[in-house]
CSV table of C-alpha atoms and ligand atoms in Angstrom, one decimal:
chain,number,residue,atom,x,y,z
A,1,ILE,CA,-119.3,61.7,33.9
A,2,PRO,CA,-119.4,59.4,36.9
A,3,VAL,CA,-121.4,56.2,36.7
A,4,GLU,CA,-123.8,55.1,39.4
A,5,THR,CA,-122.4,53.4,42.5
A,6,PHE,CA,-121.8,49.8,41.7
A,7,ASP,CA,-120.7,46.5,43.2
A,8,LEU,CA,-118.6,44.5,40.8
A,9,VAL,CA,-117.7,40.9,41.6
A,10,ILE,CA,-114.8,39.5,39.6
A,11,PHE,CA,-114.8,35.7,39.5
A,12,GLY,CA,-111.2,34.8,38.6
A,13,GLY,CA,-110.2,37.9,40.5
A,14,THR,CA,-106.7,36.7,41.0
A,15,GLY,CA,-106.2,35.7,37.4
A,16,ASP,CA,-104.2,37.2,34.6
A,17,LEU,CA,-106.9,39.2,33.0
A,18,ALA,CA,-108.0,40.7,36.3
A,19,ARG,CA,-104.5,41.7,37.3
A,20,ARG,CA,-103.3,42.9,33.8
A,21,LYS,CA,-106.4,44.6,32.5
A,22,ILE,CA,-109.5,44.8,34.7
A,23,LEU,CA,-108.2,46.2,37.9
A,24,PRO,CA,-105.6,48.6,36.4
A,25,GLY,CA,-108.4,49.8,34.1
A,26,LEU,CA,-110.8,50.3,37.0
A,27,PHE,CA,-108.1,52.3,38.8
A,28,ARG,CA,-107.8,54.6,35.8
A,29,ARG,CA,-111.5,55.2,35.9
A,30,PHE,CA,-111.3,55.9,39.6
A,31,LEU,CA,-108.6,58.5,39.0
A,32,ALA,CA,-110.7,60.0,36.2
A,33,GLY,CA,-113.5,60.5,38.7
A,34,GLN,CA,-115.8,58.1,36.9
A,35,MET,CA,-115.9,55.4,39.6
A,36,PRO,CA,-117.8,56.6,42.7
A,37,HIS,CA,-115.7,56.0,45.8
A,38,ASP,CA,-118.5,54.1,47.6
A,39,SER,CA,-118.4,51.4,44.9
A,40,ARG,CA,-117.2,47.9,45.8
A,41,ILE,CA,-115.0,45.6,43.8
A,42,VAL,CA,-115.1,42.0,45.1
A,43,GLY,CA,-112.4,39.6,44.0
A,44,ALA,CA,-113.5,36.0,44.1
A,45,ALA,CA,-111.3,33.0,43.4
A,46,ARG,CA,-110.1,29.8,45.0
A,47,SER,CA,-107.0,31.3,46.7
A,48,ASP,CA,-107.3,31.6,50.4
A,49,LEU,CA,-106.7,35.3,50.7
A,50,ASP,CA,-108.3,38.1,52.8
A,51,ALA,CA,-109.1,41.6,51.7
A,52,ALA,CA,-105.7,42.9,52.9
A,53,GLY,CA,-103.9,40.2,50.9
A,54,TYR,CA,-105.9,40.9,47.8
A,55,ARG,CA,-105.3,44.6,48.1
A,56,GLU,CA,-101.6,43.9,48.3
A,57,MET,CA,-101.8,41.7,45.2
A,58,ILE,CA,-103.7,44.3,43.2
A,59,LYS,CA,-101.3,47.1,44.3
A,60,ASP,CA,-98.5,45.0,42.9
A,61,ALA,CA,-100.5,44.3,39.7
A,62,ILE,CA,-101.1,48.0,39.1
A,63,ALA,CA,-97.4,48.8,39.7
A,64,GLU,CA,-96.5,46.1,37.2
A,65,PHE,CA,-99.2,46.4,34.5
A,66,GLY,CA,-100.6,49.9,35.0
A,67,GLY,CA,-99.6,52.8,32.7
A,68,SER,CA,-99.0,56.5,33.7
A,69,GLU,CA,-101.4,56.2,36.6
A,70,LYS,CA,-98.9,54.3,38.5
A,71,LYS,CA,-97.5,57.6,39.7
A,72,GLU,CA,-100.7,58.5,41.4
A,73,THR,CA,-99.6,56.9,44.7
A,74,GLY,CA,-101.7,59.3,46.7
A,75,GLN,CA,-104.9,57.8,45.4
A,76,ILE,CA,-104.0,54.2,45.3
A,77,ASP,CA,-105.0,53.6,48.9
A,78,ALA,CA,-108.4,55.2,48.4
A,79,PHE,CA,-108.9,52.9,45.4
A,80,LEU,CA,-107.7,49.8,47.2
A,81,ALA,CA,-110.2,50.6,50.0
A,82,CYS,CA,-113.0,49.7,47.5
A,83,LEU,CA,-111.6,46.2,47.1
A,84,GLN,CA,-112.9,43.1,49.0
A,85,TYR,CA,-112.1,39.5,48.6
A,86,VAL,CA,-114.0,36.3,49.1
A,87,PRO,CA,-112.5,32.8,48.7
A,88,ILE,CA,-115.1,30.9,46.7
A,89,ASP,CA,-115.8,27.3,45.8
A,90,ALA,CA,-117.4,27.6,42.4
A,91,LYS,CA,-118.7,24.0,42.5
A,92,GLY,CA,-119.5,23.8,46.2
A,93,ASP,CA,-121.0,26.0,48.9
A,94,GLY,CA,-117.8,27.6,50.4
A,95,GLY,CA,-117.8,31.4,50.4
A,96,TRP,CA,-121.2,32.0,49.0
A,97,ASP,CA,-122.8,33.2,52.2
A,98,ASP,CA,-120.0,35.7,52.7
A,99,MET,CA,-120.5,36.9,49.1
A,100,ALA,CA,-124.2,37.4,49.8
A,101,LYS,CA,-123.3,39.6,52.7
A,102,LEU,CA,-120.9,41.7,50.7
A,103,VAL,CA,-122.9,42.4,47.6
A,104,ARG,CA,-125.5,45.1,48.1
A,105,LYS,CA,-129.0,44.9,46.6
A,106,ASP,CA,-129.6,48.6,46.2
A,107,VAL,CA,-126.7,49.5,43.8
A,108,VAL,CA,-125.9,48.4,40.3
A,109,GLN,CA,-124.6,44.8,40.4
A,110,ALA,CA,-122.3,43.2,37.9
A,111,PHE,CA,-120.6,39.8,37.9
A,112,TYR,CA,-117.6,39.4,35.7
A,113,PHE,CA,-117.0,35.7,34.8
A,114,SER,CA,-113.3,35.8,34.1
A,115,VAL,CA,-113.1,32.0,34.5
A,116,ALA,CA,-113.3,28.9,32.3
A,117,PRO,CA,-116.6,28.7,30.4
A,118,SER,CA,-117.2,25.3,32.0
A,119,LEU,CA,-117.9,27.2,35.3
A,120,PHE,CA,-120.4,29.6,33.9
A,121,GLY,CA,-123.4,27.4,34.8
A,122,ASP,CA,-122.1,26.7,38.4
A,123,LEU,CA,-121.6,30.3,39.1
A,124,ALA,CA,-124.9,31.4,37.6
A,125,GLU,CA,-126.8,28.8,39.6
A,126,ARG,CA,-125.2,29.7,42.9
A,127,LEU,CA,-125.7,33.5,42.4
A,128,HIS,CA,-129.4,32.7,42.4
A,129,LYS,CA,-129.4,29.9,45.0
A,130,TYR,CA,-127.7,32.3,47.5
A,131,LYS,CA,-130.0,35.1,46.4
A,132,ILE,CA,-127.1,37.3,45.4
A,133,ALA,CA,-128.1,38.2,41.9
A,134,ASN,CA,-131.4,39.8,41.0
A,135,LYS,CA,-133.4,40.7,37.9
A,136,LYS,CA,-131.3,43.7,37.3
A,137,SER,CA,-127.8,42.2,37.8
A,138,ARG,CA,-125.5,42.2,34.8
A,139,ILE,CA,-123.0,39.5,34.0
A,140,VAL,CA,-119.9,39.9,31.9
A,141,VAL,CA,-118.3,37.0,30.0
A,142,GLU,CA,-115.2,36.7,28.0
A,143,LYS,CA,-114.0,34.9,24.9
A,144,PRO,CA,-113.5,32.1,24.1
A,145,PHE,CA,-117.3,31.9,23.8
A,146,GLY,CA,-117.4,28.3,22.8
A,147,ARG,CA,-115.2,26.6,20.2
A,148,ASP,CA,-117.9,25.9,17.7
A,149,LEU,CA,-121.6,26.4,17.1
A,150,GLU,CA,-122.7,23.6,19.3
A,151,SER,CA,-120.6,24.6,22.3
A,152,ALA,CA,-121.6,28.3,21.9
A,153,GLU,CA,-125.3,27.3,21.8
A,154,ALA,CA,-124.8,25.3,24.9
A,155,LEU,CA,-123.2,28.2,26.7
A,156,ASN,CA,-125.9,30.6,25.6
A,157,ALA,CA,-128.5,28.1,26.8
A,158,THR,CA,-126.8,27.8,30.2
A,159,LEU,CA,-126.7,31.6,30.6
A,160,ALA,CA,-130.3,31.9,29.4
A,161,ASP,CA,-131.4,29.5,32.2
A,162,HIS,CA,-130.4,32.2,34.7
A,163,PHE,CA,-130.3,35.6,33.0
A,164,ARG,CA,-132.1,37.5,30.3
A,165,GLU,CA,-130.2,38.5,27.2
A,166,ASP,CA,-130.3,42.1,28.3
A,167,GLN,CA,-128.4,41.2,31.4
A,168,ILE,CA,-125.6,39.4,29.5
A,169,TYR,CA,-122.5,41.4,28.3
A,170,ARG,CA,-120.2,39.3,26.0
A,171,ILE,CA,-116.9,41.1,25.7
A,172,ASP,CA,-115.0,41.4,22.4
A,173,HIS,CA,-112.4,43.8,23.5
A,174,TYR,CA,-111.9,45.0,19.9
A,175,LEU,CA,-115.2,46.7,20.1
A,176,GLY,CA,-113.9,48.8,23.0
A,177,LYS,CA,-111.0,50.1,21.1
A,178,GLU,CA,-111.2,53.8,20.4
A,179,THR,CA,-110.6,53.6,16.6
A,180,VAL,CA,-113.0,50.8,16.2
A,181,GLN,CA,-115.7,53.0,17.5
A,182,ASN,CA,-114.4,55.8,15.3
A,183,LEU,CA,-115.1,53.6,12.3
A,184,MET,CA,-118.8,54.1,13.0
A,185,ALA,CA,-118.3,57.8,13.5
A,186,VAL,CA,-116.4,58.1,10.3
A,187,ARG,CA,-119.0,56.1,8.3
A,188,PHE,CA,-122.1,57.5,9.7
A,189,GLY,CA,-121.1,61.0,10.8
A,190,ASN,CA,-119.8,62.2,7.4
A,191,ILE,CA,-121.7,62.7,4.2
A,192,LEU,CA,-118.6,62.0,2.2
A,193,PHE,CA,-118.2,58.3,2.5
A,194,GLU,CA,-121.6,56.6,2.7
A,195,PRO,CA,-122.7,57.4,-0.9
A,196,LEU,CA,-119.5,55.7,-2.1
A,197,TRP,CA,-119.6,52.8,0.3
A,198,ASN,CA,-120.7,50.0,-2.1
A,199,ASN,CA,-119.8,47.9,-5.0
A,200,HIS,CA,-120.1,50.7,-7.5
A,201,TYR,CA,-117.2,52.6,-6.1
A,202,ILE,CA,-115.2,50.2,-3.9
A,203,ASP,CA,-112.8,47.7,-5.5
A,204,HIS,CA,-112.0,45.7,-2.4
A,205,ILE,CA,-111.4,45.9,1.3
A,206,GLN,CA,-108.5,44.6,3.4
A,207,ILE,CA,-108.5,44.0,7.1
A,208,THR,CA,-105.1,43.2,8.7
A,209,VAL,CA,-104.4,42.5,12.3
A,210,ALA,CA,-100.7,41.7,12.5
A,211,GLU,CA,-99.0,40.9,15.8
A,212,THR,CA,-95.3,40.5,16.7
A,213,VAL,CA,-96.0,38.4,19.8
A,214,SER,CA,-95.6,34.6,19.8
A,215,VAL,CA,-97.9,32.1,21.5
A,216,ALA,CA,-95.2,31.2,24.1
A,217,GLY,CA,-96.8,30.9,27.5
A,218,ARG,CA,-100.3,30.3,26.2
A,219,GLY,CA,-99.6,27.4,23.9
A,220,ALA,CA,-101.9,25.0,25.6
A,221,TYR,CA,-104.9,27.3,24.9
A,222,TYR,CA,-103.7,28.5,21.5
A,223,ASP,CA,-102.9,25.2,20.1
A,224,ARG,CA,-106.5,24.1,20.5
A,225,SER,CA,-107.8,27.3,18.9
A,226,GLY,CA,-105.5,28.7,16.2
A,227,ALA,CA,-105.9,32.1,14.5
A,228,MET,CA,-109.3,31.3,13.1
A,229,ARG,CA,-111.0,30.7,16.5
A,230,ASP,CA,-108.7,33.1,18.4
A,231,MET,CA,-109.0,36.1,16.1
A,232,VAL,CA,-111.1,35.7,13.0
A,233,GLN,CA,-114.3,34.3,14.5
A,234,ASN,CA,-114.5,37.3,16.9
A,235,HIS,CA,-112.2,40.3,16.4
A,236,LEU,CA,-111.8,40.3,12.6
A,237,MET,CA,-115.5,39.4,12.1
A,238,GLN,CA,-116.5,42.4,14.3
A,239,LEU,CA,-114.3,44.7,12.2
A,240,LEU,CA,-115.8,43.3,9.1
A,241,CYS,CA,-119.3,43.9,10.4
A,242,LEU,CA,-118.7,47.5,11.3
A,243,ILE,CA,-117.2,48.2,7.9
A,244,ALA,CA,-119.9,46.4,5.9
A,245,MET,CA,-123.1,46.9,7.9
A,246,GLU,CA,-126.0,49.0,6.7
A,247,PRO,CA,-126.5,52.2,8.7
A,248,PRO,CA,-128.4,51.4,11.9
A,249,SER,CA,-131.4,53.7,12.6
A,250,GLN,CA,-129.7,54.8,15.8
A,251,PHE,CA,-126.6,54.1,17.8
A,252,GLY,CA,-128.3,51.7,20.2
A,253,ALA,CA,-127.6,48.2,21.2
A,254,ASP,CA,-130.2,46.3,19.2
A,255,SER,CA,-130.1,48.6,16.1
A,256,VAL,CA,-126.4,48.1,15.8
A,257,ARG,CA,-126.4,44.4,16.6
A,258,ASP,CA,-129.2,43.7,14.2
A,259,GLU,CA,-127.2,45.2,11.3
A,260,LYS,CA,-124.0,43.3,12.3
A,261,LEU,CA,-125.9,40.1,12.4
A,262,LYS,CA,-127.2,40.6,8.9
A,263,VAL,CA,-123.6,40.9,7.7
A,264,ILE,CA,-122.5,37.7,9.3
A,265,ARG,CA,-125.5,35.8,8.0
A,266,ALA,CA,-124.8,37.2,4.5
A,267,LEU,CA,-121.2,35.9,4.5
A,268,GLN,CA,-120.7,33.2,1.9
A,269,GLY,CA,-118.9,30.0,2.6
A,270,VAL,CA,-115.2,30.3,1.7
A,271,ASP,CA,-113.6,28.4,-1.1
A,272,PRO,CA,-110.7,26.4,0.4
A,273,HIS,CA,-108.5,27.9,-2.3
A,274,HIS,CA,-109.1,31.3,-0.9
A,275,ILE,CA,-107.6,30.6,2.4
A,276,VAL,CA,-104.0,30.4,3.4
A,277,ARG,CA,-103.0,29.0,6.7
A,278,GLY,CA,-99.5,29.6,8.1
A,279,GLN,CA,-97.4,28.6,11.1
A,280,TYR,CA,-94.3,30.5,12.2
A,281,ASP,CA,-91.0,28.8,11.9
A,282,ALA,CA,-87.9,29.2,14.1
A,283,GLY,CA,-85.9,32.3,13.4
A,284,LYS,CA,-82.6,33.7,14.5
A,285,GLY,CA,-82.8,33.3,18.2
A,286,THR,CA,-86.5,32.7,18.2
A,287,THR,CA,-88.4,29.4,18.7
A,288,SER,CA,-90.9,27.9,16.2
A,289,TYR,CA,-94.6,27.8,16.7
A,290,ARG,CA,-94.4,24.1,17.4
A,291,GLN,CA,-91.8,24.7,20.1
A,292,ASP,CA,-93.9,27.4,21.7
A,293,ALA,CA,-97.0,25.3,21.6
A,294,GLU,CA,-95.0,22.3,22.9
A,295,ASN,CA,-96.6,20.2,20.2
A,296,GLU,CA,-94.1,18.9,17.6
A,297,ARG,CA,-96.8,17.6,15.4
A,298,SER,CA,-99.2,20.6,15.6
A,299,PHE,CA,-101.1,21.6,12.5
A,300,THR,CA,-102.6,24.6,14.2
A,301,GLU,CA,-102.4,27.9,12.3
A,302,SER,CA,-100.8,31.0,13.8
A,303,PHE,CA,-101.5,32.9,10.6
A,304,ILE,CA,-104.5,33.1,8.3
A,305,ALA,CA,-105.3,35.0,5.2
A,306,MET,CA,-108.6,34.7,3.4
A,307,LYS,CA,-110.9,36.1,0.7
A,308,CYS,CA,-114.5,36.4,1.7
A,309,HIS,CA,-117.7,37.7,0.0
A,310,ILE,CA,-120.8,39.2,1.4
A,311,ALA,CA,-123.9,38.2,-0.6
A,312,ASN,CA,-126.0,41.3,-0.6
A,313,TRP,CA,-126.8,44.2,-3.0
A,314,ARG,CA,-124.2,46.6,-1.4
A,315,TRP,CA,-121.3,44.2,-1.5
A,316,ALA,CA,-121.9,41.7,-4.4
A,317,GLY,CA,-118.6,41.2,-6.2
A,318,VAL,CA,-116.4,43.1,-3.7
A,319,PRO,CA,-113.8,40.9,-2.1
A,320,PHE,CA,-112.9,41.3,1.6
A,321,TYR,CA,-109.4,40.1,2.3
A,322,LEU,CA,-108.7,39.3,5.9
A,323,ARG,CA,-105.3,38.5,7.4
A,324,THR,CA,-104.0,38.0,10.9
A,325,GLY,CA,-101.0,36.4,12.4
A,326,LYS,CA,-98.5,36.1,15.2
A,327,MET,CA,-94.7,36.8,15.0
A,328,MET,CA,-95.1,39.1,12.1
A,329,LYS,CA,-93.1,42.0,10.9
A,330,ALA,CA,-94.8,44.7,12.9
A,331,ARG,CA,-97.7,45.2,15.3
A,332,SER,CA,-100.2,46.8,13.0
A,333,SER,CA,-104.0,46.7,12.6
A,334,GLU,CA,-105.4,48.4,9.7
A,335,ILE,CA,-108.5,48.5,7.5
A,336,THR,CA,-108.0,49.6,4.0
A,337,VAL,CA,-110.8,50.5,1.6
A,338,VAL,CA,-109.5,50.6,-1.9
A,339,PHE,CA,-111.8,52.5,-4.3
A,340,LYS,CA,-112.1,51.8,-8.0
A,341,GLU,CA,-110.1,53.6,-10.6
A,342,ILE,CA,-111.7,56.5,-12.3
A,343,GLY,CA,-113.7,55.6,-15.4
A,344,HIS,CA,-111.9,57.8,-17.8
A,345,SER,CA,-108.8,60.0,-17.5
A,346,ILE,CA,-108.7,63.4,-19.1
A,347,PHE,CA,-105.0,63.7,-18.5
A,348,SER,CA,-103.0,60.9,-20.1
A,349,GLU,CA,-103.4,57.3,-20.8
A,350,ASN,CA,-101.8,56.0,-17.6
A,351,ASP,CA,-103.4,58.5,-15.3
A,352,ASN,CA,-106.5,56.5,-14.6
A,353,ALA,CA,-104.3,54.2,-12.5
A,354,HIS,CA,-104.6,56.5,-9.5
A,355,ARG,CA,-106.9,55.5,-6.8
A,356,ASN,CA,-108.4,56.8,-3.6
A,357,ILE,CA,-107.5,54.6,-0.7
A,358,LEU,CA,-108.9,55.1,2.7
A,359,SER,CA,-106.9,53.5,5.5
A,360,ILE,CA,-108.0,53.3,9.0
A,361,ARG,CA,-105.2,52.5,11.5
A,362,LEU,CA,-106.6,50.8,14.6
A,363,GLN,CA,-103.3,50.4,16.4
A,364,PRO,CA,-100.7,51.7,17.0
A,365,ASN,CA,-100.7,55.3,15.9
A,366,GLU,CA,-104.5,55.5,15.5
A,367,GLY,CA,-105.8,57.5,12.7
A,368,MET,CA,-106.9,57.6,9.1
A,369,ASP,CA,-105.5,58.7,5.9
A,370,LEU,CA,-107.2,59.1,2.5
A,371,GLN,CA,-105.0,58.9,-0.5
A,372,VAL,CA,-106.0,61.5,-3.1
A,373,THR,CA,-104.6,62.4,-6.5
A,374,ILE,CA,-103.3,65.9,-7.1
A,375,LYS,CA,-101.1,67.6,-9.6
A,376,GLU,CA,-97.4,67.2,-9.0
A,377,PRO,CA,-96.2,70.7,-8.1
A,378,GLY,CA,-93.9,72.5,-10.4
A,379,PRO,CA,-93.6,73.4,-14.1
A,380,GLY,CA,-93.4,69.8,-15.4
A,381,GLY,CA,-96.8,69.9,-16.9
A,382,MET,CA,-99.9,68.1,-15.8
A,383,ARG,CA,-98.5,65.1,-13.9
A,384,LEU,CA,-100.5,63.4,-11.3
A,385,VAL,CA,-99.3,62.1,-7.9
A,386,ASP,CA,-101.0,60.4,-5.0
A,387,VAL,CA,-100.7,62.0,-1.6
A,388,PRO,CA,-102.2,61.2,1.8
A,389,LEU,CA,-104.6,63.4,3.5
A,390,ASP,CA,-103.4,62.4,6.9
A,391,MET,CA,-105.5,62.5,10.0
A,392,THR,CA,-103.5,61.1,12.9
A,393,PHE,CA,-105.9,61.5,15.8
A,394,ALA,CA,-103.2,62.4,18.3
A,395,GLU,CA,-102.0,65.2,16.1
A,396,ALA,CA,-105.4,66.4,15.0
A,397,LEU,CA,-107.1,66.4,18.4
A,398,GLY,CA,-104.2,67.1,20.8
A,399,ASP,CA,-102.6,64.3,22.8
A,400,SER,CA,-104.6,64.8,26.0
A,401,ASP,CA,-107.9,64.3,24.3
A,402,VAL,CA,-107.1,61.0,22.8
A,403,GLU,CA,-105.2,59.5,25.7
A,404,VAL,CA,-106.3,56.1,24.7
A,405,THR,CA,-108.7,54.6,27.1
A,406,ASP,CA,-108.0,50.9,27.3
A,407,ALA,CA,-110.8,48.8,25.8
A,408,TYR,CA,-111.5,47.0,29.0
A,409,GLU,CA,-112.0,50.1,31.1
A,410,ARG,CA,-114.4,51.6,28.6
A,411,LEU,CA,-116.4,48.4,28.3
A,412,ILE,CA,-116.7,47.9,32.1
A,413,MET,CA,-118.1,51.4,32.4
A,414,ASP,CA,-120.6,50.5,29.7
A,415,VAL,CA,-121.7,47.5,31.7
A,416,ILE,CA,-122.3,49.7,34.7
A,417,ARG,CA,-124.2,52.2,32.5
A,418,GLY,CA,-126.3,49.3,31.1
A,419,ASP,CA,-125.2,50.0,27.5
A,420,GLN,CA,-124.9,46.8,25.4
A,421,THR,CA,-124.1,48.5,22.1
A,422,LEU,CA,-120.4,47.4,22.2
A,423,PHE,CA,-121.1,43.8,23.3
A,424,MET,CA,-121.9,40.8,21.2
A,425,ARG,CA,-125.4,39.4,21.3
A,426,GLY,CA,-125.9,35.6,21.6
A,427,ASP,CA,-127.2,35.2,18.0
A,428,GLU,CA,-124.2,37.1,16.6
A,429,VAL,CA,-121.8,34.8,18.3
A,430,GLU,CA,-123.7,31.8,17.0
A,431,ALA,CA,-123.9,33.1,13.5
A,432,ALA,CA,-120.1,33.7,13.5
A,433,TRP,CA,-119.5,30.1,14.5
A,434,ALA,CA,-122.0,28.8,11.9
A,435,TRP,CA,-119.7,30.5,9.3
A,436,THR,CA,-116.4,29.4,10.7
A,437,ASP,CA,-117.3,25.8,11.6
A,438,PRO,CA,-117.4,24.4,8.0
A,439,ILE,CA,-114.1,26.0,7.2
A,440,ILE,CA,-112.4,24.5,10.3
A,441,GLU,CA,-114.1,21.1,9.7
A,442,GLY,CA,-112.8,21.2,6.1
A,443,TRP,CA,-109.2,21.5,7.4
A,444,GLU,CA,-109.6,18.8,9.9
A,445,ALA,CA,-111.1,16.4,7.3
A,446,ARG,CA,-108.3,17.1,4.9
A,447,ASN,CA,-105.6,17.2,7.5
A,448,ASP,CA,-104.6,20.5,6.2
A,449,VAL,CA,-101.0,21.4,6.9
A,450,PRO,CA,-100.2,25.1,7.5
A,451,LYS,CA,-97.4,26.7,5.4
A,452,LEU,CA,-94.3,27.7,7.4
A,453,TYR,CA,-93.4,31.4,7.4
A,454,ASP,CA,-90.4,33.3,8.7
A,455,PRO,CA,-90.8,35.1,12.0
A,456,GLY,CA,-90.7,38.9,11.3
A,457,SER,CA,-92.2,38.4,7.8
A,458,SER,CA,-95.7,39.2,6.4
A,459,GLY,CA,-96.7,35.6,6.5
A,460,PRO,CA,-96.3,32.8,3.9
A,461,GLU,CA,-95.7,33.6,0.2
A,462,ASP,CA,-99.1,32.0,-0.7
A,463,ALA,CA,-100.8,34.8,1.2
A,464,LEU,CA,-99.3,37.3,-1.2
A,465,MET,CA,-100.4,35.2,-4.1
A,466,LEU,CA,-104.0,35.3,-2.9
A,467,LEU,CA,-104.1,38.9,-3.9
A,468,HIS,CA,-101.6,38.8,-6.8
A,469,ARG,CA,-103.9,36.3,-8.5
A,470,ASP,CA,-106.6,38.9,-8.5
A,471,GLY,CA,-104.3,41.6,-9.7
A,472,ARG,CA,-104.2,43.3,-6.3
A,473,LYS,CA,-101.7,43.6,-3.5
A,474,TRP,CA,-101.7,43.8,0.3
A,475,ARG,CA,-100.9,47.0,2.0
A,476,GLU,CA,-97.5,46.8,3.5
A,477,ILE,CA,-97.3,45.9,7.2
A,478,LYS,CA,-95.3,48.6,8.9
B,501,BG6,C1,-106.9,38.2,22.1
B,501,BG6,C2,-106.3,37.0,21.5
B,501,BG6,O1,-108.3,38.1,22.1
B,501,BG6,O2,-106.5,39.3,21.4
B,501,BG6,C3,-104.8,37.1,21.5
B,501,BG6,O3,-106.6,35.8,22.3
B,501,BG6,C4,-104.4,38.4,20.8
B,501,BG6,O4,-104.2,36.0,20.8
B,501,BG6,C5,-105.1,39.6,21.4
B,501,BG6,O5,-103.0,38.6,21.0
B,501,BG6,C6,-104.9,40.8,20.6
B,501,BG6,O6,-105.4,41.9,21.2
B,501,BG6,P1,-104.7,43.4,21.1
B,501,BG6,O7,-105.7,44.3,21.9
B,501,BG6,O8,-103.4,43.3,21.6
B,501,BG6,O9,-104.8,43.7,19.6
């Protein structure tokens, strides 16, 4: 279904995100017939380009970073014709009058701040000073949204000086992933799971986001962040919220976000003994974290594993184990819900050791499987085995239906539609920092040194021990 005609200004329009994700994504929406051809995309950045130069740059970017749509050469010119460019001085007056002439008042307006957060205030102020933005304009901001509670509050306050909360779209691209949304469909669209979704039936939950990439090339940013700020405070926290929240009364922005916020606020402080920080070592032909970050004395973590608790009736006593890291064995994001053992086995003594395990694979190979216990086929008597009820989405639904829409393109279309459900509200972001701040401050106060782990592994040994101590084990990363 096409969205309304829009004008989208991308500040930072020549940057990495714009070239890798935003513009190739918009081109795909264009090809899908969702982006009206009279829409305008205005790149704005410092570089002294004109529209023709910008179109050339984006054509190259789509050729380099686009997917299958690269072949659609016939349509690329029509798409590029929607692009404009304005050289802009974020802190001065240059370019703003030109911008005012280009951005129409009678269509949906969105301003994407794909720039350093220190510029948010300058941009917001000028959008008003030059009468470009109005009461209906939407603005889109990216992570990192602050690096602690104080800076996040300051950013929220800066934005609130110029825009209402219902105009602000804070992106966490994990919320745009197909399977992440499917999590909600699975939980709230089936009668099967919700009655069991609590501490009476669930033993524990694991959330793993393992990556094979290193931090090379972005060491300067990463070394000041680490896995906690870069991944846990946002992406893993959002996954945790969707798994743990109460059913919202409807699938609408505030209902969903209210419930997520309650989860974050109910998270208990984490015992330092329940956290393992790691840093990848050099491997055969690969450099170490410290080399990649160009900081020989860095104590920043590229891996983290932790055990958390949510203090409410539903989850009291159920550990949530979170784990994420770079340079790991495989790229694999998975949520695993491990149900309790049955109370009494009618078969044989050992047969109560079987469990139902629901695993939700976010990427790659999106899908779910539910481990169920059945009789081993054959005449060998009543012997039980665990088998997966597999639902790989691509197989179940047919490839064409699940051609995975990139998170960014879906989220940008939601901005144009005015749907904030998959965006973070200001209070959520602040609550998430309020939970992570004391943990990070604890490390800093203790000069905590991360444990080294081998590239291509599952992280430091201690991370395995975190579960072993509780008589549990991590799902294998594969
Ligand atoms: C980003 C982080 O937000 O998410 C990166 O800054 C990380 O460090 C990336 O690699 C992971 O995203 P995806 O979509 O590849 O899982």
